[in-house]
PDB file of C-alpha atoms in Angstrom:
ATOM      1  CA  MET A 333     109.806  69.505 128.009  1.00  0.00           C
ATOM      2  CA  THR A 334     107.564  71.266 125.485  1.00  0.00           C
ATOM      3  CA  ALA A 335     107.022  68.009 123.576  1.00  0.00           C
ATOM      4  CA  GLU A 336     105.796  66.369 126.782  1.00  0.00           C
ATOM      5  CA  VAL A 337     103.459  69.270 127.506  1.00  0.00           C
ATOM      6  CA  THR A 338     101.739  69.090 124.114  1.00  0.00           C
ATOM      7  CA  SER A 339     101.873  65.346 123.478  1.00  0.00           C
ATOM      8  CA  GLY A 340      98.232  64.843 124.541  1.00  0.00           C
ATOM      9  CA  LEU A 341      96.802  67.198 121.916  1.00  0.00           C
ATOM     10  CA  ARG A 342      95.211  65.955 118.695  1.00  0.00           C
ATOM     11  CA  SER A 343      95.928  67.107 115.133  1.00  0.00           C
ATOM     12  CA  VAL A 344      93.344  69.570 113.801  1.00  0.00           C
ATOM     13  CA  ALA A 345      94.926  70.054 110.361  1.00  0.00           C
ATOM     14  CA  LYS A 346      91.882  68.815 108.430  1.00  0.00           C
ATOM     15  CA  ASN A 347      89.287  71.035 110.076  1.00  0.00           C
ATOM     16  CA  ASN A 348      87.794  73.827 107.970  1.00  0.00           C
ATOM     17  CA  SER A 349      87.706  76.515 110.669  1.00  0.00           C
ATOM     18  CA  ALA A 350      91.307  76.331 111.831  1.00  0.00           C
ATOM     19  CA  VAL A 351      91.253  79.094 114.457  1.00  0.00           C
ATOM     20  CA  ASP A 352      88.027  77.831 116.050  1.00  0.00           C
ATOM     21  CA  ARG A 353      89.240  74.245 116.122  1.00  0.00           C
ATOM     22  CA  VAL A 354      92.686  75.156 117.414  1.00  0.00           C
ATOM     23  CA  THR A 355      91.074  77.284 120.128  1.00  0.00           C
ATOM     24  CA  ALA A 356      88.816  74.399 121.140  1.00  0.00           C
ATOM     25  CA  GLU A 357      91.685  71.896 121.187  1.00  0.00           C
ATOM     26  CA  ILE A 358      94.067  74.049 123.248  1.00  0.00           C
ATOM     27  CA  ARG A 359      91.223  74.912 125.609  1.00  0.00           C
ATOM     28  CA  ARG A 360      90.457  71.199 125.962  1.00  0.00           C
ATOM     29  CA  GLY A 361      94.108  70.621 126.836  1.00  0.00           C
ATOM     30  CA  VAL A 362      93.984  73.296 129.555  1.00  0.00           C
ATOM     31  CA  LEU A 363      90.704  72.039 130.994  1.00  0.00           C
ATOM     32  CA  ASN A 364      91.650  68.367 131.123  1.00  0.00           C
ATOM     33  CA  GLY A 365      95.136  69.045 132.473  1.00  0.00           C
ATOM     34  CA  THR A 366      97.123  68.021 129.391  1.00  0.00           C
ATOM     35  CA  LEU A 367      98.440  71.588 129.425  1.00  0.00           C
ATOM     36  CA  LYS A 368      99.081  71.937 133.134  1.00  0.00           C
ATOM     37  CA  ALA A 369      98.575  75.143 135.101  1.00  0.00           C
ATOM     38  CA  GLY A 370     101.834  77.082 135.231  1.00  0.00           C
ATOM     39  CA  SER A 371     103.446  75.199 132.341  1.00  0.00           C
ATOM     40  CA  SER A 372     104.986  77.041 129.402  1.00  0.00           C
ATOM     41  CA  PHE A 373     105.120  75.955 125.789  1.00  0.00           C
ATOM     42  CA  SER A 374     106.425  77.070 122.421  1.00  0.00           C
ATOM     43  CA  ILE A 375     104.002  78.251 119.765  1.00  0.00           C
ATOM     44  CA  VAL A 376     106.190  76.544 117.158  1.00  0.00           C
ATOM     45  CA  ASP A 377     106.020  73.196 118.972  1.00  0.00           C
ATOM     46  CA  LEU A 378     102.290  73.596 119.457  1.00  0.00           C
ATOM     47  CA  SER A 379     101.826  74.298 115.730  1.00  0.00           C
ATOM     48  CA  VAL A 380     103.719  71.121 114.846  1.00  0.00           C
ATOM     49  CA  GLN A 381     101.719  69.040 117.317  1.00  0.00           C
ATOM     50  CA  LEU A 382      98.387  70.345 116.024  1.00  0.00           C
ATOM     51  CA  GLY A 383      99.406  70.142 112.379  1.00  0.00           C
ATOM     52  CA  VAL A 384      98.699  73.781 111.479  1.00  0.00           C
ATOM     53  CA  SER A 385     100.709  76.956 110.875  1.00  0.00           C
ATOM     54  CA  HIS A 386     101.596  79.284 113.718  1.00  0.00           C
ATOM     55  CA  ILE A 387      99.021  81.876 112.545  1.00  0.00           C
ATOM     56  CA  PRO A 388      95.838  80.105 113.775  1.00  0.00           C
ATOM     57  CA  VAL A 389      97.693  78.987 116.891  1.00  0.00           C
ATOM     58  CA  ARG A 390      98.653  82.555 117.792  1.00  0.00           C
ATOM     59  CA  GLU A 391      95.105  83.787 117.117  1.00  0.00           C
ATOM     60  CA  ALA A 392      93.676  80.955 119.233  1.00  0.00           C
ATOM     61  CA  LEU A 393      96.016  81.843 122.077  1.00  0.00           C
ATOM     62  CA  ARG A 394      94.903  85.478 121.894  1.00  0.00           C
ATOM     63  CA  ARG A 395      91.309  84.303 122.331  1.00  0.00           C
ATOM     64  CA  LEU A 396      92.259  82.095 125.258  1.00  0.00           C
ATOM     65  CA  GLU A 397      94.203  84.958 126.818  1.00  0.00           C
ATOM     66  CA  THR A 398      91.002  87.035 126.927  1.00  0.00           C
ATOM     67  CA  GLN A 399      89.343  84.102 128.737  1.00  0.00           C
ATOM     68  CA  GLY A 400      92.047  84.134 131.412  1.00  0.00           C
ATOM     69  CA  LEU A 401      93.428  80.714 130.511  1.00  0.00           C
ATOM     70  CA  ILE A 402      96.678  81.651 128.751  1.00  0.00           C
ATOM     71  CA  THR A 403      99.260  84.433 128.936  1.00  0.00           C
ATOM     72  CA  LEU A 404     101.257  85.173 125.801  1.00  0.00           C
ATOM     73  CA  ARG A 405     104.926  85.938 126.360  1.00  0.00           C
ATOM     74  CA  PRO A 406     107.317  88.060 124.300  1.00  0.00           C
ATOM     75  CA  GLY A 407     108.588  85.996 121.407  1.00  0.00           C
ATOM     76  CA  ARG A 408     106.841  82.766 120.480  1.00  0.00           C
ATOM     77  CA  SER A 409     105.821  81.207 123.766  1.00  0.00           C
ATOM     78  CA  ALA A 410     102.917  81.191 126.185  1.00  0.00           C
ATOM     79  CA  ILE A 411     102.130  80.005 129.699  1.00  0.00           C
ATOM     80  CA  VAL A 412      99.040  78.339 131.114  1.00  0.00           C
ATOM     81  CA  ASN A 413      97.875  80.655 133.865  1.00  0.00           C
ATOM     82  CA  PRO A 414      98.338  79.194 137.366  1.00  0.00           C
ATOM     83  CA  LEU A 415      95.298  78.327 139.460  1.00  0.00           C
ATOM     84  CA  ASP A 416      94.581  81.101 141.930  1.00  0.00           C
ATOM     85  CA  ARG A 417      92.212  81.120 144.927  1.00  0.00           C
ATOM     86  CA  ASP A 418      91.564  84.863 144.710  1.00  0.00           C
ATOM     87  CA  GLU A 419      90.726  84.559 141.018  1.00  0.00           C
ATOM     88  CA  LEU A 420      88.299  81.739 141.780  1.00  0.00           C
ATOM     89  CA  ARG A 421      86.579  83.802 144.482  1.00  0.00           C
ATOM     90  CA  SER A 422      86.284  86.760 142.100  1.00  0.00           C
ATOM     91  CA  ILE A 423      84.778  84.582 139.382  1.00  0.00           C
ATOM     92  CA  TYR A 424      82.166  83.158 141.724  1.00  0.00           C
ATOM     93  CA  ARG A 425      81.379  86.558 143.231  1.00  0.00           C
ATOM     94  CA  LEU A 426      80.502  87.807 139.749  1.00  0.00           C
ATOM     95  CA  ARG A 427      78.660  84.625 138.823  1.00  0.00           C
ATOM     96  CA  LYS A 428      76.462  84.907 141.913  1.00  0.00           C
ATOM     97  CA  LEU A 429      75.629  88.521 141.142  1.00  0.00           C
ATOM     98  CA  ILE A 430      74.722  87.841 137.518  1.00  0.00           C
ATOM     99  CA  GLU A 431      73.221  84.346 137.574  1.00  0.00           C
ATOM    100  CA  CYS A 432      71.096  84.819 140.668  1.00  0.00           C
ATOM    101  CA  ASP A 433      69.600  87.997 139.218  1.00  0.00           C
ATOM    102  CA  LEU A 434      68.987  86.328 135.851  1.00  0.00           C
ATOM    103  CA  ALA A 435      67.375  83.316 137.525  1.00  0.00           C
ATOM    104  CA  ALA A 436      64.958  85.494 139.477  1.00  0.00           C
ATOM    105  CA  ARG A 437      63.979  87.470 136.377  1.00  0.00           C
ATOM    106  CA  ALA A 438      63.675  84.367 134.193  1.00  0.00           C
ATOM    107  CA  CYS A 439      61.614  82.311 136.619  1.00  0.00           C
ATOM    108  CA  LEU A 440      58.149  83.672 135.845  1.00  0.00           C
ATOM    109  CA  ASP A 441      58.756  83.463 132.083  1.00  0.00           C
ATOM    110  CA  LEU A 442      59.877  79.828 132.008  1.00  0.00           C
ATOM    111  CA  THR A 443      57.397  77.781 129.997  1.00  0.00           C
ATOM    112  CA  SER A 444      56.460  74.140 130.396  1.00  0.00           C
ATOM    113  CA  ALA A 445      58.506  73.495 127.251  1.00  0.00           C
ATOM    114  CA  ASP A 446      61.546  75.134 128.888  1.00  0.00           C
ATOM    115  CA  LEU A 447      61.131  73.002 131.997  1.00  0.00           C
ATOM    116  CA  ASP A 448      60.656  69.832 129.963  1.00  0.00           C
ATOM    117  CA  LEU A 449      63.826  70.640 128.004  1.00  0.00           C
ATOM    118  CA  ALA A 450      65.726  71.212 131.261  1.00  0.00           C
ATOM    119  CA  GLU A 451      64.451  67.835 132.486  1.00  0.00           C
ATOM    120  CA  ARG A 452      65.706  66.064 129.349  1.00  0.00           C
ATOM    121  CA  LEU A 453      69.074  67.804 129.565  1.00  0.00           C
ATOM    122  CA  LEU A 454      69.386  66.815 133.219  1.00  0.00           C
ATOM    123  CA  MET A 455      68.635  63.181 132.400  1.00  0.00           C
ATOM    124  CA  ASP A 456      71.158  63.181 129.567  1.00  0.00           C
ATOM    125  CA  TYR A 457      73.775  64.887 131.732  1.00  0.00           C
ATOM    126  CA  THR A 458      73.430  62.429 134.584  1.00  0.00           C
ATOM    127  CA  HIS A 459      72.721  59.216 132.654  1.00  0.00           C
ATOM    128  CA  ALA A 460      74.264  59.447 129.182  1.00  0.00           C
ATOM    129  CA  GLU A 461      77.347  57.364 128.410  1.00  0.00           C
ATOM    130  CA  THR A 462      79.436  59.894 126.516  1.00  0.00           C
ATOM    131  CA  ASP A 463      82.727  61.742 126.747  1.00  0.00           C
ATOM    132  CA  ALA A 464      83.532  64.494 129.228  1.00  0.00           C
ATOM    133  CA  ASP A 465      83.249  67.321 126.693  1.00  0.00           C
ATOM    134  CA  GLU A 466      79.726  66.297 125.737  1.00  0.00           C
ATOM    135  CA  LEU A 467      78.687  65.952 129.389  1.00  0.00           C
ATOM    136  CA  TRP A 468      79.943  69.448 130.166  1.00  0.00           C
ATOM    137  CA  GLU A 469      78.044  70.817 127.158  1.00  0.00           C
ATOM    138  CA  LEU A 470      74.848  69.184 128.449  1.00  0.00           C
ATOM    139  CA  HIS A 471      75.553  70.694 131.872  1.00  0.00           C
ATOM    140  CA  LYS A 472      75.993  74.144 130.344  1.00  0.00           C
ATOM    141  CA  GLN A 473      72.790  73.865 128.287  1.00  0.00           C
ATOM    142  CA  PHE A 474      70.834  72.812 131.387  1.00  0.00           C
ATOM    143  CA  HIS A 475      71.877  75.976 133.217  1.00  0.00           C
ATOM    144  CA  LEU A 476      71.296  78.163 130.163  1.00  0.00           C
ATOM    145  CA  THR A 477      67.779  76.800 129.746  1.00  0.00           C
ATOM    146  CA  LEU A 478      66.796  78.006 133.215  1.00  0.00           C
ATOM    147  CA  LEU A 479      68.225  81.480 132.542  1.00  0.00           C
ATOM    148  CA  ARG A 480      67.338  81.935 128.869  1.00  0.00           C
ATOM    149  CA  PRO A 481      64.067  83.945 129.225  1.00  0.00           C
ATOM    150  CA  ALA A 482      66.031  86.755 130.890  1.00  0.00           C
ATOM    151  CA  LEU A 483      69.214  86.543 128.835  1.00  0.00           C
ATOM    152  CA  THR A 484      70.318  89.436 126.673  1.00  0.00           C
ATOM    153  CA  GLU A 485      73.207  89.247 124.243  1.00  0.00           C
ATOM    154  CA  TRP A 486      75.449  91.012 126.767  1.00  0.00           C
ATOM    155  CA  ASP A 487      74.371  88.710 129.583  1.00  0.00           C
ATOM    156  CA  LEU A 488      75.366  85.739 127.465  1.00  0.00           C
ATOM    157  CA  ARG A 489      78.721  87.285 126.563  1.00  0.00           C
ATOM    158  CA  LEU A 490      79.523  87.900 130.215  1.00  0.00           C
ATOM    159  CA  LEU A 491      78.375  84.434 131.244  1.00  0.00           C
ATOM    160  CA  GLU A 492      80.459  82.778 128.539  1.00  0.00           C
ATOM    161  CA  GLN A 493      83.512  84.706 129.750  1.00  0.00           C
ATOM    162  CA  LEU A 494      82.947  83.748 133.381  1.00  0.00           C
ATOM    163  CA  TRP A 495      82.145  80.124 132.561  1.00  0.00           C
ATOM    164  CA  HIS A 496      85.279  79.795 130.443  1.00  0.00           C
ATOM    165  CA  ALA A 497      87.355  81.119 133.336  1.00  0.00           C
ATOM    166  CA  CYS A 498      85.545  78.929 135.868  1.00  0.00           C
ATOM    167  CA  ASP A 499      85.686  75.721 133.821  1.00  0.00           C
ATOM    168  CA  ARG A 500      89.402  75.239 134.407  1.00  0.00           C
ATOM    169  CA  TYR A 501      88.674  74.927 138.126  1.00  0.00           C
ATOM    170  CA  THR A 502      85.369  73.050 138.138  1.00  0.00           C
ATOM    171  CA  ARG A 503      86.281  70.573 135.404  1.00  0.00           C
ATOM    172  CA  ILE A 504      89.561  69.638 137.048  1.00  0.00           C
ATOM    173  CA  VAL A 505      87.863  69.215 140.434  1.00  0.00           C
ATOM    174  CA  PHE A 506      84.771  67.297 139.344  1.00  0.00           C
ATOM    175  CA  GLU A 507      86.566  65.148 136.788  1.00  0.00           C
ATOM    176  CA  THR A 508      88.705  63.773 139.617  1.00  0.00           C
ATOM    177  CA  TYR A 509      85.611  61.874 140.736  1.00  0.00           C
ATOM    178  CA  GLN A 510      84.826  58.540 139.149  1.00  0.00           C
ATOM    179  CA  VAL A 511      81.467  59.065 137.456  1.00  0.00           C
ATOM    180  CA  GLY A 512      79.812  55.950 138.815  1.00  0.00           C
ATOM    181  CA  GLN A 513      76.197  55.511 139.874  1.00  0.00           C
ATOM    182  CA  GLU A 514      76.687  57.248 143.228  1.00  0.00           C
ATOM    183  CA  GLU A 515      78.280  60.315 141.641  1.00  0.00           C
ATOM    184  CA  ARG A 516      75.602  60.417 138.942  1.00  0.00           C
ATOM    185  CA  ARG A 517      72.887  60.365 141.632  1.00  0.00           C
ATOM    186  CA  ARG A 518      74.653  63.165 143.502  1.00  0.00           C
ATOM    187  CA  ARG A 519      74.840  65.312 140.378  1.00  0.00           C
ATOM    188  CA  GLU A 520      71.207  64.640 139.529  1.00  0.00           C
ATOM    189  CA  MET A 521      70.083  65.525 143.059  1.00  0.00           C
ATOM    190  CA  THR A 522      72.150  68.715 143.105  1.00  0.00           C
ATOM    191  CA  HIS A 523      70.736  69.945 139.800  1.00  0.00           C
ATOM    192  CA  ARG A 524      67.199  68.744 140.484  1.00  0.00           C
ATOM    193  CA  LEU A 525      67.083  71.225 143.361  1.00  0.00           C
ATOM    194  CA  LEU A 526      67.474  73.951 140.732  1.00  0.00           C
ATOM    195  CA  LEU A 527      64.834  72.445 138.480  1.00  0.00           C
ATOM    196  CA  ASP A 528      62.374  72.013 141.370  1.00  0.00           C
ATOM    197  CA  ALA A 529      62.926  75.637 142.350  1.00  0.00           C
ATOM    198  CA  ALA A 530      62.248  76.687 138.761  1.00  0.00           C
ATOM    199  CA  ARG A 531      59.052  74.585 138.706  1.00  0.00           C
ATOM    200  CA  SER A 532      57.886  76.312 141.885  1.00  0.00           C
ATOM    201  CA  GLY A 533      57.430  79.561 139.980  1.00  0.00           C
ATOM    202  CA  SER A 534      58.998  81.504 142.843  1.00  0.00           C
ATOM    203  CA  PRO A 535      61.742  83.932 141.750  1.00  0.00           C
ATOM    204  CA  ALA A 536      63.053  84.131 145.312  1.00  0.00           C
ATOM    205  CA  GLU A 537      63.256  80.336 145.601  1.00  0.00           C
ATOM    206  CA  LEU A 538      65.102  79.917 142.320  1.00  0.00           C
ATOM    207  CA  LYS A 539      67.463  82.790 143.131  1.00  0.00           C
ATOM    208  CA  LEU A 540      68.323  81.147 146.469  1.00  0.00           C
ATOM    209  CA  ALA A 541      68.798  77.725 144.841  1.00  0.00           C
ATOM    210  CA  VAL A 542      71.212  79.147 142.250  1.00  0.00           C
ATOM    211  CA  ASN A 543      73.168  80.989 144.933  1.00  0.00           C
ATOM    212  CA  GLU A 544      73.504  77.828 147.041  1.00  0.00           C
ATOM    213  CA  HIS A 545      74.494  75.766 144.002  1.00  0.00           C
ATOM    214  CA  LEU A 546      77.277  78.182 143.084  1.00  0.00           C
ATOM    215  CA  ALA A 547      78.433  78.484 146.701  1.00  0.00           C
ATOM    216  CA  GLU A 548      78.734  74.688 146.986  1.00  0.00           C
ATOM    217  CA  ASN A 549      80.791  74.467 143.794  1.00  0.00           C
ATOM    218  CA  GLU A 550      83.039  77.310 144.916  1.00  0.00           C
ATOM    219  CA  LEU A 551      83.652  75.610 148.256  1.00  0.00           C
ATOM    220  CA  ALA A 552      84.446  72.289 146.551  1.00  0.00           C
ATOM    221  CA  CYS A 553      87.025  74.014 144.329  1.00  0.00           C
ATOM    222  CA  LEU A 554      88.608  75.896 147.235  1.00  0.00           C
ATOM    223  CA  GLU A 555      88.852  72.727 149.331  1.00  0.00           C
ATOM    224  CA  TRP A 556      90.471  70.885 146.432  1.00  0.00           C
ATOM    225  CA  MET A 557      92.986  73.696 145.919  1.00  0.00           C
ATOM    226  CA  ALA A 558      93.807  73.777 149.649  1.00  0.00           C
ATOM    227  CA  ALA A 559      94.790  70.111 149.466  1.00  0.00           C
ATOM    228  CA  LEU A 560      97.250  70.668 146.621  1.00  0.00           C
ATOM    229  CA  PRO A 561     100.995  70.553 147.426  1.00  0.00           C
ATOM    230  CA  PRO A 562     102.684  73.965 147.541  1.00  0.00           C
ATOM    231  CA  THR A 563     103.776  75.294 144.154  1.00  0.00           C
ATOM    232  CA  PRO A 564     107.613  75.535 143.953  1.00  0.00           C
TER     233      PRO A 564
END
């Protein structure tokens, strides 16, 4: 069973920063469903699959445990944390509190260069032909650009933590859609509302747009989870 769980992961033996690369690869497996929610796996098997010793694997799993993705078990095993509606609601409650406040405070300090960068990122996100990981990075940078004037180091740390926890829900949900022209137009329209609000120069308008954007994503995730078959 463990071999089946890890069979979709790629070897990272030749990378220089083993812990960082192992972390990224296991996280990719959780986010794309290769390592399914609720599944358990052996650290030894995972080390063999990735082509590294158990030391960077264990350190990577500790990092992912702090992000809420993995739970380490006694011995040499771990479990992918199950999807949980209450956890999702908590994540979005915190995201709304933090991101809406940041958006309002950043709005008046956004420059034309910031807005032009956000425009380019939006175009790349909704039109580029690239892999899912790159698209999600473009998506993240778009949102960061609109918040950056107000971001402190601690704001960014908290956001990274919340986004890591949220990604396992949003990526699974939105990657179930075929990214054809209709879906690309929908994504562009949804994010252009944020950019237009930022261009308005109104903190209240941008704060409201961010809140509505997050609320729509939360609802989409909750509806998707409600349609899942009961967990045995």
